[in-house]
mmCIF file of C-alpha atoms in Angstrom:
data_model
loop_
_atom_site.group_PDB
_atom_site.id
_atom_site.type_symbol
_atom_site.label_atom_id
_atom_site.label_comp_id
_atom_site.label_asym_id
_atom_site.label_seq_id
_atom_site.Cartn_x
_atom_site.Cartn_y
_atom_site.Cartn_z
ATOM 1 C CA UNK Z 1 -14.010 8.244 -15.167
ATOM 2 C CA UNK Z 2 -14.384 4.530 -14.654
ATOM 3 C CA UNK Z 3 -15.410 2.547 -11.630
ATOM 4 C CA UNK Z 4 -11.899 1.159 -11.425
ATOM 5 C CA UNK Z 5 -10.434 4.647 -11.336
ATOM 6 C CA UNK Z 6 -12.859 5.837 -8.718
ATOM 7 C CA UNK Z 7 -12.305 2.736 -6.660
ATOM 8 C CA UNK Z 8 -8.562 2.961 -6.831
ATOM 9 C CA UNK Z 9 -8.487 6.651 -6.027
ATOM 10 C CA UNK Z 10 -11.106 6.719 -3.310
ATOM 11 C CA UNK Z 11 -11.546 3.319 -1.762
ATOM 12 C CA UNK Z 12 -9.204 4.191 1.099
ATOM 13 C CA UNK Z 13 -11.234 7.328 1.759
ATOM 14 C CA UNK Z 14 -14.460 5.344 1.758
ATOM 15 C CA UNK Z 15 -12.890 2.691 3.964
ATOM 16 C CA UNK Z 16 -11.885 5.291 6.525
ATOM 17 C CA UNK Z 17 -15.221 7.028 6.317
ATOM 18 C CA UNK Z 18 -17.404 3.996 6.913
ATOM 19 C CA UNK Z 19 -15.444 3.215 10.050
ATOM 20 C CA UNK Z 20 -15.729 6.774 11.232
ATOM 21 C CA UNK Z 21 -19.434 6.542 10.586
ATOM 22 C CA UNK Z 22 -19.762 3.641 12.960
ATOM 23 C CA UNK Z 23 -19.152 0.499 10.971
ATOM 24 C CA UNK Z 24 -16.716 -1.820 12.759
ATOM 25 C CA UNK Z 25 -13.438 -2.479 11.025
ATOM 26 C CA UNK Z 26 -14.374 -6.120 10.590
ATOM 27 C CA UNK Z 27 -17.286 -5.035 8.383
ATOM 28 C CA UNK Z 28 -15.583 -2.115 6.693
ATOM 29 C CA UNK Z 29 -14.706 -4.010 3.527
ATOM 30 C CA UNK Z 30 -18.308 -5.094 3.110
ATOM 31 C CA UNK Z 31 -19.443 -1.529 3.563
ATOM 32 C CA UNK Z 32 -16.917 -0.322 0.993
ATOM 33 C CA UNK Z 33 -18.293 -2.917 -1.363
ATOM 34 C CA UNK Z 34 -21.825 -1.663 -0.829
ATOM 35 C CA UNK Z 35 -20.802 1.949 -1.371
ATOM 36 C CA UNK Z 36 -19.129 1.183 -4.668
ATOM 37 C CA UNK Z 37 -21.997 -0.990 -5.755
ATOM 38 C CA UNK Z 38 -24.121 2.130 -5.557
ATOM 39 C CA UNK Z 39 -21.390 4.092 -7.298
ATOM 40 C CA UNK Z 40 -21.256 1.559 -10.096
ATOM 41 C CA UNK Z 41 -24.902 2.119 -10.849
ATOM 42 C CA UNK Z 42 -24.756 5.885 -10.938
ATOM 43 C CA UNK Z 43 -21.272 6.694 -12.097
ATOM 44 C CA UNK Z 44 -22.289 7.119 -15.707
ATOM 45 C CA UNK Z 45 -24.462 10.022 -14.656
ATOM 46 C CA UNK Z 46 -21.633 11.621 -12.773
ATOM 47 C CA UNK Z 47 -20.146 14.059 -15.247
ATOM 48 C CA UNK Z 48 -17.360 15.474 -13.205
ATOM 49 C CA UNK Z 49 -15.087 14.368 -10.475
ATOM 50 C CA UNK Z 50 -15.743 17.598 -8.681
ATOM 51 C CA UNK Z 51 -17.360 16.938 -5.363
ATOM 52 C CA UNK Z 52 -16.789 13.261 -5.889
ATOM 53 C CA UNK Z 53 -15.551 12.661 -2.400
ATOM 54 C CA UNK Z 54 -18.489 14.340 -0.752
ATOM 55 C CA UNK Z 55 -20.798 12.314 -2.958
ATOM 56 C CA UNK Z 56 -19.000 9.144 -1.927
ATOM 57 C CA UNK Z 57 -19.210 10.245 1.660
ATOM 58 C CA UNK Z 58 -22.938 10.747 1.368
ATOM 59 C CA UNK Z 59 -23.339 7.233 0.026
ATOM 60 C CA UNK Z 60 -21.182 5.981 2.873
ATOM 61 C CA UNK Z 61 -23.514 7.777 5.249
ATOM 62 C CA UNK Z 62 -26.460 5.896 3.826
ATOM 63 C CA UNK Z 63 -24.656 2.585 4.071
ATOM 64 C CA UNK Z 64 -23.717 3.339 7.657
ATOM 65 C CA UNK Z 65 -27.267 4.357 8.511
ATOM 66 C CA UNK Z 66 -28.581 1.115 7.155
ATOM 67 C CA UNK Z 67 -25.936 -0.792 9.027
ATOM 68 C CA UNK Z 68 -26.758 0.873 12.290
ATOM 69 C CA UNK Z 69 -30.409 0.182 11.873
ATOM 70 C CA UNK Z 70 -29.852 -3.486 11.378
ATOM 71 C CA UNK Z 71 -26.890 -4.380 13.509
ATOM 72 C CA UNK Z 72 -26.332 -4.725 17.190
ATOM 73 C CA UNK Z 73 -25.420 -1.176 17.888
ATOM 74 C CA UNK Z 74 -25.321 -1.507 21.611
ATOM 75 C CA UNK Z 75 -22.996 -4.436 21.332
ATOM 76 C CA UNK Z 76 -20.550 -2.492 19.227
ATOM 77 C CA UNK Z 77 -20.624 0.432 21.603
ATOM 78 C CA UNK Z 78 -20.005 -1.826 24.533
ATOM 79 C CA UNK Z 79 -17.082 -3.407 22.741
ATOM 80 C CA UNK Z 80 -15.560 -0.063 21.870
ATOM 81 C CA UNK Z 81 -16.012 1.185 25.381
ATOM 82 C CA UNK Z 82 -14.458 -1.897 26.851
ATOM 83 C CA UNK Z 83 -11.470 -1.553 24.545
ATOM 84 C CA UNK Z 84 -11.138 2.083 25.457
ATOM 85 C CA UNK Z 85 -11.160 1.530 29.173
ATOM 86 C CA UNK Z 86 -8.895 -1.474 29.126
ATOM 87 C CA UNK Z 87 -5.994 0.134 27.321
ATOM 88 C CA UNK Z 88 -3.614 2.990 27.770
ATOM 89 C CA UNK Z 89 -2.953 4.786 24.527
ATOM 90 C CA UNK Z 90 0.681 5.347 23.702
ATOM 91 C CA UNK Z 91 2.045 4.729 20.268
ATOM 92 C CA UNK Z 92 1.951 1.100 19.269
ATOM 93 C CA UNK Z 93 -0.252 -0.211 16.522
ATOM 94 C CA UNK Z 94 -2.569 -1.863 18.975
ATOM 95 C CA UNK Z 95 -2.849 1.289 21.002
ATOM 96 C CA UNK Z 96 -3.602 3.301 17.912
ATOM 97 C CA UNK Z 97 -6.312 0.823 17.084
ATOM 98 C CA UNK Z 98 -7.785 1.265 20.527
ATOM 99 C CA UNK Z 99 -7.654 5.025 20.124
ATOM 100 C CA UNK Z 100 -9.336 4.720 16.752
ATOM 101 C CA UNK Z 101 -12.057 2.548 18.230
ATOM 102 C CA UNK Z 102 -12.576 5.052 20.994
ATOM 103 C CA UNK Z 103 -12.814 7.965 18.596
ATOM 104 C CA UNK Z 104 -15.246 6.054 16.425
ATOM 105 C CA UNK Z 105 -17.322 5.283 19.466
ATOM 106 C CA UNK Z 106 -17.287 8.934 20.452
ATOM 107 C CA UNK Z 107 -18.252 9.913 16.932
ATOM 108 C CA UNK Z 108 -21.209 7.583 17.153
ATOM 109 C CA UNK Z 109 -22.580 9.721 19.979
ATOM 110 C CA UNK Z 110 -22.785 12.774 17.732
ATOM 111 C CA UNK Z 111 -25.758 13.710 15.663
ATOM 112 C CA UNK Z 112 -25.454 12.707 12.033
ATOM 113 C CA UNK Z 113 -24.863 16.177 10.686
ATOM 114 C CA UNK Z 114 -22.273 17.153 13.270
ATOM 115 C CA UNK Z 115 -20.444 13.916 12.778
ATOM 116 C CA UNK Z 116 -20.381 14.330 9.004
ATOM 117 C CA UNK Z 117 -18.995 17.840 9.247
ATOM 118 C CA UNK Z 118 -16.414 16.793 11.813
ATOM 119 C CA UNK Z 119 -15.214 13.816 9.777
ATOM 120 C CA UNK Z 120 -14.902 15.703 6.533
ATOM 121 C CA UNK Z 121 -13.157 18.718 7.989
ATOM 122 C CA UNK Z 122 -11.191 17.420 10.940
ATOM 123 C CA UNK Z 123 -10.316 13.954 9.764
ATOM 124 C CA UNK Z 124 -10.336 14.245 5.985
ATOM 125 C CA UNK Z 125 -9.036 17.763 5.628
ATOM 126 C CA UNK Z 126 -11.791 19.290 3.551
ATOM 127 C CA UNK Z 127 -12.371 22.971 4.007
ATOM 128 C CA UNK Z 128 -15.481 24.380 5.586
ATOM 129 C CA UNK Z 129 -16.468 26.134 2.336
ATOM 130 C CA UNK Z 130 -16.181 22.849 0.476
ATOM 131 C CA UNK Z 131 -18.453 21.120 2.952
ATOM 132 C CA UNK Z 132 -20.853 24.036 2.908
ATOM 133 C CA UNK Z 133 -21.145 23.932 -0.852
ATOM 134 C CA UNK Z 134 -21.425 20.163 -1.050
ATOM 135 C CA UNK Z 135 -24.216 19.966 1.462
ATOM 136 C CA UNK Z 136 -25.854 23.265 0.593
ATOM 137 C CA UNK Z 137 -25.176 24.703 3.975
ATOM 138 C CA UNK Z 138 -24.356 28.237 4.894
ATOM 139 C CA UNK Z 139 -20.750 28.635 5.899
ATOM 140 C CA UNK Z 140 -21.568 29.867 9.416
ATOM 141 C CA UNK Z 141 -23.749 26.804 9.841
ATOM 142 C CA UNK Z 142 -20.830 24.551 8.996
ATOM 143 C CA UNK Z 143 -18.649 26.297 11.530
ATOM 144 C CA UNK Z 144 -21.424 26.085 14.064
ATOM 145 C CA UNK Z 145 -21.859 22.361 13.541
ATOM 146 C CA UNK Z 146 -18.110 21.829 13.712
ATOM 147 C CA UNK Z 147 -17.874 23.766 16.940
ATOM 148 C CA UNK Z 148 -20.791 21.845 18.407
ATOM 149 C CA UNK Z 149 -19.229 18.565 17.348
ATOM 150 C CA UNK Z 150 -16.014 19.443 19.132
ATOM 151 C CA UNK Z 151 -17.897 20.370 22.267
ATOM 152 C CA UNK Z 152 -19.899 17.160 22.129
ATOM 153 C CA UNK Z 153 -16.736 15.144 21.717
ATOM 154 C CA UNK Z 154 -15.022 16.895 24.589
ATOM 155 C CA UNK Z 155 -17.974 16.148 26.811
ATOM 156 C CA UNK Z 156 -18.038 12.557 25.651
ATOM 157 C CA UNK Z 157 -14.340 12.201 26.411
ATOM 158 C CA UNK Z 158 -14.884 13.532 29.899
ATOM 159 C CA UNK Z 159 -17.742 11.092 30.424
ATOM 160 C CA UNK Z 160 -15.656 8.184 29.217
ATOM 161 C CA UNK Z 161 -12.771 9.171 31.438
ATOM 162 C CA UNK Z 162 -15.033 9.449 34.449
ATOM 163 C CA UNK Z 163 -16.549 6.085 33.660
ATOM 164 C CA UNK Z 164 -13.124 4.504 33.264
ATOM 165 C CA UNK Z 165 -12.002 5.979 36.578
ATOM 166 C CA UNK Z 166 -15.071 4.602 38.306
ATOM 167 C CA UNK Z 167 -14.472 1.168 36.859
ATOM 168 C CA UNK Z 168 -10.787 1.187 37.808
ATOM 169 C CA UNK Z 169 -11.265 2.685 41.262
ATOM 170 C CA UNK O 1 -8.361 25.109 11.573
ATOM 171 C CA UNK O 2 -8.219 22.649 14.358
ATOM 172 C CA UNK O 3 -9.047 24.039 17.775
ATOM 173 C CA UNK O 4 -9.272 20.713 19.459
ATOM 174 C CA UNK O 5 -8.159 19.994 22.954
ATOM 175 C CA UNK O 6 -4.963 17.984 23.434
ATOM 176 C CA UNK O 7 -6.986 14.917 24.331
ATOM 177 C CA UNK O 8 -9.146 15.122 21.263
ATOM 178 C CA UNK O 9 -6.178 15.993 19.099
ATOM 179 C CA UNK O 10 -4.282 12.942 20.362
ATOM 180 C CA UNK O 11 -7.221 10.735 19.525
ATOM 181 C CA UNK O 12 -7.498 12.226 16.057
ATOM 182 C CA UNK O 13 -3.800 11.743 15.368
ATOM 183 C CA UNK O 14 -3.849 8.166 16.586
ATOM 184 C CA UNK O 15 -6.943 7.398 14.562
ATOM 185 C CA UNK O 16 -5.429 8.873 11.418
ATOM 186 C CA UNK O 17 -2.274 6.887 11.956
ATOM 187 C CA UNK O 18 -4.284 3.736 12.478
ATOM 188 C CA UNK O 19 -6.203 4.169 9.234
ATOM 189 C CA UNK O 20 -3.305 5.529 7.216
ATOM 190 C CA UNK O 21 -2.357 2.210 5.737
ATOM 191 C CA UNK O 22 -5.738 1.737 4.168
ATOM 192 C CA UNK O 23 -7.745 -1.439 3.887
ATOM 193 C CA UNK O 24 -5.776 -4.642 3.883
ATOM 194 C CA UNK O 25 -8.468 -6.653 2.186
ATOM 195 C CA UNK O 26 -9.074 -4.238 -0.649
ATOM 196 C CA UNK O 27 -8.012 -6.752 -3.250
ATOM 197 C CA UNK O 28 -10.710 -9.134 -2.160
ATOM 198 C CA UNK O 29 -13.201 -6.317 -1.999
ATOM 199 C CA UNK O 30 -12.405 -5.290 -5.536
ATOM 200 C CA UNK O 31 -12.722 -8.849 -6.742
ATOM 201 C CA UNK O 32 -16.127 -9.166 -5.166
ATOM 202 C CA UNK O 33 -17.203 -5.751 -6.344
ATOM 203 C CA UNK O 34 -16.144 -6.287 -9.924
ATOM 204 C CA UNK O 35 -17.853 -9.648 -9.945
ATOM 205 C CA UNK O 36 -21.069 -8.206 -8.558
ATOM 206 C CA UNK O 37 -21.020 -5.267 -10.925
ATOM 207 C CA UNK O 38 -20.407 -7.511 -13.894
ATOM 208 C CA UNK O 39 -23.188 -9.810 -12.768
ATOM 209 C CA UNK O 40 -25.601 -6.918 -12.338
ATOM 210 C CA UNK O 41 -26.120 -7.308 -8.626
ATOM 211 C CA UNK O 42 -28.381 -4.467 -7.533
ATOM 212 C CA UNK O 43 -27.111 -1.782 -5.246
ATOM 213 C CA UNK O 44 -28.133 -2.212 -1.627
ATOM 214 C CA UNK O 45 -30.361 0.825 -1.865
ATOM 215 C CA UNK O 46 -31.632 3.264 -4.387
ATOM 216 C CA UNK O 47 -29.834 6.568 -4.305
ATOM 217 C CA UNK O 48 -32.271 9.459 -4.471
ATOM 218 C CA UNK O 49 -30.191 11.022 -7.151
ATOM 219 C CA UNK O 50 -32.268 14.026 -7.906
ATOM 220 C CA UNK O 51 -33.182 14.719 -4.333
ATOM 221 C CA UNK O 52 -30.937 17.650 -3.722
ATOM 222 C CA UNK O 53 -30.965 18.586 -0.094
ATOM 223 C CA UNK O 54 -31.180 22.097 1.143
ATOM 224 C CA UNK O 55 -29.295 21.371 4.323
ATOM 225 C CA UNK O 56 -27.622 18.565 6.083
ATOM 226 C CA UNK O 57 -30.118 16.971 8.344
ATOM 227 C CA UNK O 58 -33.038 18.889 6.934
ATOM 228 C CA UNK O 59 -33.826 16.263 4.420
ATOM 229 C CA UNK O 60 -34.837 12.813 5.445
ATOM 230 C CA UNK O 61 -33.887 9.940 3.290
ATOM 231 C CA UNK O 62 -35.718 6.736 2.927
ATOM 232 C CA UNK O 63 -34.002 3.452 2.459
ATOM 233 C CA UNK O 64 -35.499 2.256 -0.787
ATOM 234 C CA UNK O 65 -34.855 -1.298 -1.739
ATOM 235 C CA UNK O 66 -33.767 -4.244 0.190
ATOM 236 C CA UNK O 67 -32.382 -4.350 3.687
ATOM 237 C CA UNK O 68 -28.736 -4.801 4.446
ATOM 238 C CA UNK O 69 -29.388 -8.375 5.339
ATOM 239 C CA UNK O 70 -31.196 -8.957 2.113
ATOM 240 C CA UNK O 71 -28.465 -7.267 0.189
ATOM 241 C CA UNK O 72 -25.919 -9.506 1.826
ATOM 242 C CA UNK O 73 -27.870 -12.491 0.633
ATOM 243 C CA UNK O 74 -28.166 -10.969 -2.794
ATOM 244 C CA UNK O 75 -24.462 -10.354 -2.907
ATOM 245 C CA UNK O 76 -23.648 -13.844 -1.730
ATOM 246 C CA UNK O 77 -25.855 -15.330 -4.364
ATOM 247 C CA UNK O 78 -25.319 -12.404 -6.661
ATOM 248 C CA UNK O 79 -23.950 -13.974 -9.743
ATOM 249 C CA UNK O 80 -26.650 -16.504 -10.039
ATOM 250 C CA UNK O 81 -29.668 -14.559 -8.928
ATOM 251 C CA UNK O 82 -28.773 -11.488 -10.865
ATOM 252 C CA UNK O 83 -28.414 -13.604 -13.939
ATOM 253 C CA UNK O 84 -31.741 -15.321 -13.378
ATOM 254 C CA UNK O 85 -33.883 -12.517 -12.098
ATOM 255 C CA UNK O 86 -36.802 -11.980 -14.404
ATOM 256 C CA UNK O 87 -37.201 -8.613 -16.021
ATOM 257 C CA UNK O 88 -34.732 -5.808 -15.527
ATOM 258 C CA UNK O 89 -31.877 -6.651 -13.213
ATOM 259 C CA UNK O 90 -31.679 -3.229 -11.692
ATOM 260 C CA UNK O 91 -34.473 -1.110 -10.339
ATOM 261 C CA UNK O 92 -35.390 1.860 -12.473
ATOM 262 C CA UNK O 93 -33.700 5.171 -11.801
ATOM 263 C CA UNK O 94 -35.400 7.474 -9.365
ATOM 264 C CA UNK O 95 -37.923 9.958 -10.639
ATOM 265 C CA UNK O 96 -36.555 13.279 -11.800
ATOM 266 C CA UNK O 97 -38.479 15.282 -9.262
ATOM 267 C CA UNK O 98 -36.913 15.558 -5.830
ATOM 268 C CA UNK O 99 -39.618 14.054 -3.728
ATOM 269 C CA UNK O 100 -38.872 14.418 -0.038
ATOM 270 C CA UNK O 101 -38.755 11.067 1.619
ATOM 271 C CA UNK O 102 -39.288 10.163 5.202
ATOM 272 C CA UNK O 103 -36.818 7.976 6.959
ATOM 273 C CA UNK O 104 -37.414 5.806 9.935
ATOM 274 C CA UNK O 105 -34.284 7.185 11.504
ATOM 275 C CA UNK O 106 -34.533 10.409 13.399
ATOM 276 C CA UNK O 107 -31.065 11.369 12.365
ATOM 277 C CA UNK O 108 -30.811 11.490 8.671
ATOM 278 C CA UNK O 109 -28.456 13.048 6.261
ATOM 279 C CA UNK O 110 -28.975 14.320 2.820
ATOM 280 C CA UNK O 111 -27.115 13.139 -0.183
ATOM 281 C CA UNK O 112 -25.443 16.000 -1.971
ATOM 282 C CA UNK O 113 -25.954 16.621 -5.626
ATOM 283 C CA UNK O 114 -23.412 14.888 -7.804
ATOM 284 C CA UNK O 115 -22.504 17.984 -9.713
ATOM 285 C CA UNK O 116 -20.852 21.290 -9.135
ATOM 286 C CA UNK O 117 -18.393 22.955 -6.753
ATOM 287 C CA UNK O 118 -14.748 22.824 -6.003
ATOM 288 C CA UNK O 119 -12.816 19.656 -5.834
ATOM 289 C CA UNK O 120 -12.047 18.731 -2.261
ATOM 290 C CA UNK O 121 -8.419 18.844 -1.386
ATOM 291 C CA UNK O 122 -6.601 15.653 -0.609
ATOM 292 C CA UNK O 123 -6.579 14.523 3.004
ATOM 293 C CA UNK O 124 -3.297 14.238 4.834
ATOM 294 C CA UNK O 125 -3.052 10.461 5.230
ATOM 295 C CA UNK O 126 -4.060 8.864 2.006
ATOM 296 C CA UNK O 127 -2.926 6.087 -0.246
ATOM 297 C CA UNK O 128 -4.054 6.120 -3.795
ATOM 298 C CA UNK O 129 -2.999 2.607 -4.512
ATOM 299 C CA UNK O 130 -3.077 0.571 -1.340
ATOM 300 C CA UNK O 131 -1.316 -2.702 -1.306
ATOM 301 C CA UNK O 132 -3.440 -5.615 -2.237
ATOM 302 C CA UNK O 133 -5.446 -3.778 -4.869
ATOM 303 C CA UNK O 134 -5.092 -5.698 -8.100
ATOM 304 C CA UNK O 135 -4.675 -3.756 -11.305
ATOM 305 C CA UNK O 136 -8.127 -2.970 -12.587
ATOM 306 C CA UNK O 137 -7.269 -3.279 -16.252
ATOM 307 C CA UNK O 138 -8.730 -6.278 -17.997
ATOM 308 C CA UNK O 139 -5.948 -8.156 -19.728
ATOM 309 C CA UNK O 140 -6.641 -8.367 -23.438
ATOM 310 C CA UNK O 141 -4.731 -11.554 -24.030
ATOM 311 C CA UNK O 142 -6.209 -15.003 -23.512
ATOM 312 C CA UNK O 143 -6.314 -15.856 -19.844
ATOM 313 C CA UNK O 144 -3.655 -18.009 -18.251
ATOM 314 C CA UNK O 145 -4.581 -21.250 -16.584
ATOM 315 C CA UNK O 146 -6.658 -20.616 -13.485
ATOM 316 C CA UNK O 147 -4.608 -19.698 -10.478
ATOM 317 C CA UNK O 148 -5.503 -19.842 -6.856
ATOM 318 C CA UNK O 149 -5.850 -16.068 -6.797
ATOM 319 C CA UNK O 150 -7.381 -15.047 -10.084
ATOM 320 C CA UNK O 151 -6.933 -11.606 -11.550
ATOM 321 C CA UNK O 152 -10.062 -9.509 -11.481
ATOM 322 C CA UNK O 153 -9.857 -9.132 -15.231
ATOM 323 C CA UNK O 154 -10.055 -12.891 -15.621
ATOM 324 C CA UNK O 155 -13.065 -12.989 -13.404
ATOM 325 C CA UNK O 156 -14.664 -10.236 -15.413
ATOM 326 C CA UNK O 157 -14.080 -12.178 -18.605
ATOM 327 C CA UNK O 158 -15.684 -15.187 -17.024
ATOM 328 C CA UNK O 159 -18.651 -13.199 -15.895
ATOM 329 C CA UNK O 160 -19.102 -11.560 -19.263
ATOM 330 C CA UNK O 161 -19.320 -14.971 -20.862
ATOM 331 C CA UNK O 162 -21.749 -16.140 -18.237
ATOM 332 C CA UNK O 163 -23.931 -13.092 -18.691
ATOM 333 C CA UNK O 164 -23.845 -13.560 -22.436
ATOM 334 C CA UNK O 165 -24.934 -17.142 -22.086
ATOM 335 C CA UNK O 166 -27.654 -16.147 -19.695
ATOM 336 C CA UNK O 167 -28.930 -13.526 -22.091
ATOM 337 C CA UNK O 168 -29.113 -16.117 -24.857
ATOM 338 C CA UNK O 169 -30.904 -18.461 -22.526
ATOM 339 C CA UNK O 170 -33.469 -15.858 -21.588
ATOM 340 C CA UNK O 171 -34.188 -15.238 -25.250
ATOM 341 C CA UNK O 172 -34.460 -18.955 -25.870
ATOM 342 C CA UNK O 173 -31.401 -18.815 -28.107
ATOM 343 C CA UNK O 174 -30.383 -22.135 -26.729
ATOM 344 C CA UNK O 175 -27.762 -23.127 -29.225
ATOM 345 C CA UNK O 176 -26.023 -19.788 -28.852
ATOM 346 C CA UNK O 177 -26.105 -20.186 -25.093
ATOM 347 C CA UNK O 178 -24.642 -23.649 -25.355
ATOM 348 C CA UNK O 179 -21.776 -22.421 -27.523
ATOM 349 C CA UNK O 180 -20.952 -19.604 -25.144
ATOM 350 C CA UNK O 181 -20.976 -21.968 -22.206
ATOM 351 C CA UNK O 182 -18.719 -24.327 -24.069
ATOM 352 C CA UNK O 183 -16.361 -21.481 -24.692
ATOM 353 C CA UNK O 184 -16.355 -20.707 -20.992
ATOM 354 C CA UNK O 185 -15.688 -24.333 -20.151
ATOM 355 C CA UNK O 186 -12.847 -24.421 -22.630
ATOM 356 C CA UNK O 187 -11.225 -21.205 -21.453
ATOM 357 C CA UNK O 188 -11.972 -21.492 -17.750
ATOM 358 C CA UNK O 189 -12.416 -25.172 -16.958
ATOM 359 C CA UNK O 190 -11.918 -24.499 -13.249
ATOM 360 C CA UNK O 191 -12.975 -20.906 -13.274
ATOM 361 C CA UNK O 192 -14.479 -18.884 -10.480
ATOM 362 C CA UNK O 193 -17.991 -19.352 -11.811
ATOM 363 C CA UNK O 194 -17.613 -22.945 -12.939
ATOM 364 C CA UNK O 195 -20.476 -23.909 -10.678
ATOM 365 C CA UNK O 196 -22.826 -21.435 -12.296
ATOM 366 C CA UNK O 197 -21.623 -22.451 -15.732
ATOM 367 C CA UNK O 198 -22.322 -26.095 -15.079
ATOM 368 C CA UNK O 199 -25.794 -25.269 -13.890
ATOM 369 C CA UNK O 200 -26.476 -23.238 -17.003
ATOM 370 C CA UNK O 201 -25.025 -25.940 -19.178
ATOM 371 C CA UNK O 202 -27.340 -28.500 -17.638
ATOM 372 C CA UNK O 203 -30.369 -26.299 -18.084
ATOM 373 C CA UNK O 204 -29.447 -25.383 -21.639
ATOM 374 C CA UNK O 205 -28.926 -28.976 -22.661
ATOM 375 C CA UNK O 206 -32.188 -29.979 -21.039
ATOM 376 C CA UNK O 207 -34.056 -27.230 -22.828
ATOM 377 C CA UNK O 208 -32.459 -28.330 -26.066
ATOM 378 C CA UNK O 209 -33.845 -31.775 -25.392
ATOM 379 C CA UNK O 210 -30.414 -33.304 -25.377
ATOM 380 C CA UNK O 211 -30.235 -36.550 -23.399
ATOM 381 C CA UNK O 212 -26.943 -35.576 -21.804
ATOM 382 C CA UNK O 213 -28.721 -32.682 -20.109
ATOM 383 C CA UNK O 214 -30.182 -34.852 -17.383
ATOM 384 C CA UNK O 215 -26.821 -36.527 -16.827
ATOM 385 C CA UNK O 216 -25.191 -33.146 -16.552
ATOM 386 C CA UNK O 217 -27.862 -32.071 -14.109
ATOM 387 C CA UNK O 218 -27.340 -35.112 -11.924
ATOM 388 C CA UNK O 219 -23.592 -34.606 -12.007
ATOM 389 C CA UNK O 220 -24.071 -30.991 -11.045
ATOM 390 C CA UNK O 221 -26.364 -31.867 -8.158
ATOM 391 C CA UNK O 222 -23.890 -34.430 -6.934
ATOM 392 C CA UNK O 223 -21.053 -31.950 -7.078
ATOM 393 C CA UNK O 224 -23.020 -28.999 -5.665
ATOM 394 C CA UNK O 225 -25.947 -30.384 -3.696
ATOM 395 C CA UNK O 226 -26.419 -27.203 -1.690
ATOM 396 C CA UNK O 227 -25.900 -24.798 -4.545
ATOM 397 C CA UNK O 228 -28.451 -22.000 -4.828
ATOM 398 C CA UNK O 229 -28.788 -23.081 -8.449
ATOM 399 C CA UNK O 230 -29.748 -26.606 -7.482
ATOM 400 C CA UNK O 231 -33.514 -25.996 -7.248
ATOM 401 C CA UNK O 232 -33.653 -24.574 -10.733
ATOM 402 C CA UNK O 233 -31.546 -27.352 -12.160
ATOM 403 C CA UNK O 234 -33.861 -29.873 -10.538
ATOM 404 C CA UNK O 235 -36.900 -28.077 -11.827
ATOM 405 C CA UNK O 236 -35.687 -27.518 -15.376
ATOM 406 C CA UNK O 237 -33.950 -30.838 -15.890
ATOM 407 C CA UNK O 238 -35.367 -33.412 -13.545
ATOM 408 C CA UNK O 239 -38.933 -32.150 -13.226
ATOM 409 C CA UNK O 240 -38.629 -32.173 -9.459
#
């Protein structure tokens, strides 16, 4: 398993993940670079491609954490919120982008663990048992975190809608 | 297993559709990555490899190493600084014992162990070979004349030569370094790391005591006055 192979097979996954973890699309390529720079250093010790994606995701989490600590988080949130309230989501590319920005903003309101579980299961299609094993969680705990993440997101959506209505009205 | 509300489901579907095409700048990212890897640029943080978490969120992680800002600087100046950093270019691997580490962030996430369980199934929207990703194989044949968009393999070849020259230089094998740099100049006269090569050439010639070294240094400083290599060229060649 070479870096090139891993990059080619998983760079799209990492690219999606870093954005879902709160890194703006304009900085996503840099974040992908940072993730694979870590991968390049440790790949030789990685004997199997099993669990590779969850390992990559964990590195992406670290990159995103570092980013959030050092970047203007409030600014990004404000931008995402403004985009969300200014547009009406239908089906065009721009509208999908706005929806993506909104979802990423909503994800940023979740706790780290709930967000990770939600991204891997709901957005990336991993199974709950896979996530449980990768992160050494009990299966009921994974389901619990997923359920809590959904509830948090629903509440966040309602808050955003109420805020948008106030701003419009 | 989705039990999401219609609103949340719509957002998820739109987000997936938005990201389905993958990164558009992945070719550039790969170029930069392969260059940094070949040049030995350190990772932005040390991965606590052996720190196997018991649960998500139960284990705090510390950011070991440089900050993101510092890493950006390192990456920008990667080729040169990695080549010139004294001692080992990469920090040593983490200790084998999983020492719990405290993060400044209240929300932290553990890094899973790199071994074991079932392979995750493929996600619905996924492209294995997004457009713009250059083929990662290094071409074995001699490189073509430099193009405006070089192949990553060509860049890797350049960087290998540069690293080789740098290694010779570090070991005071000056003549060997000079020959390698000449080879680079011959094969990649306008290569991606021509600036770094010219700096090394100047320094090597100066260390060899060759009179043309100072001329090369002056020419380099004229051509690249703001280069990150400029201070070292001045120091090693012009005693400034």
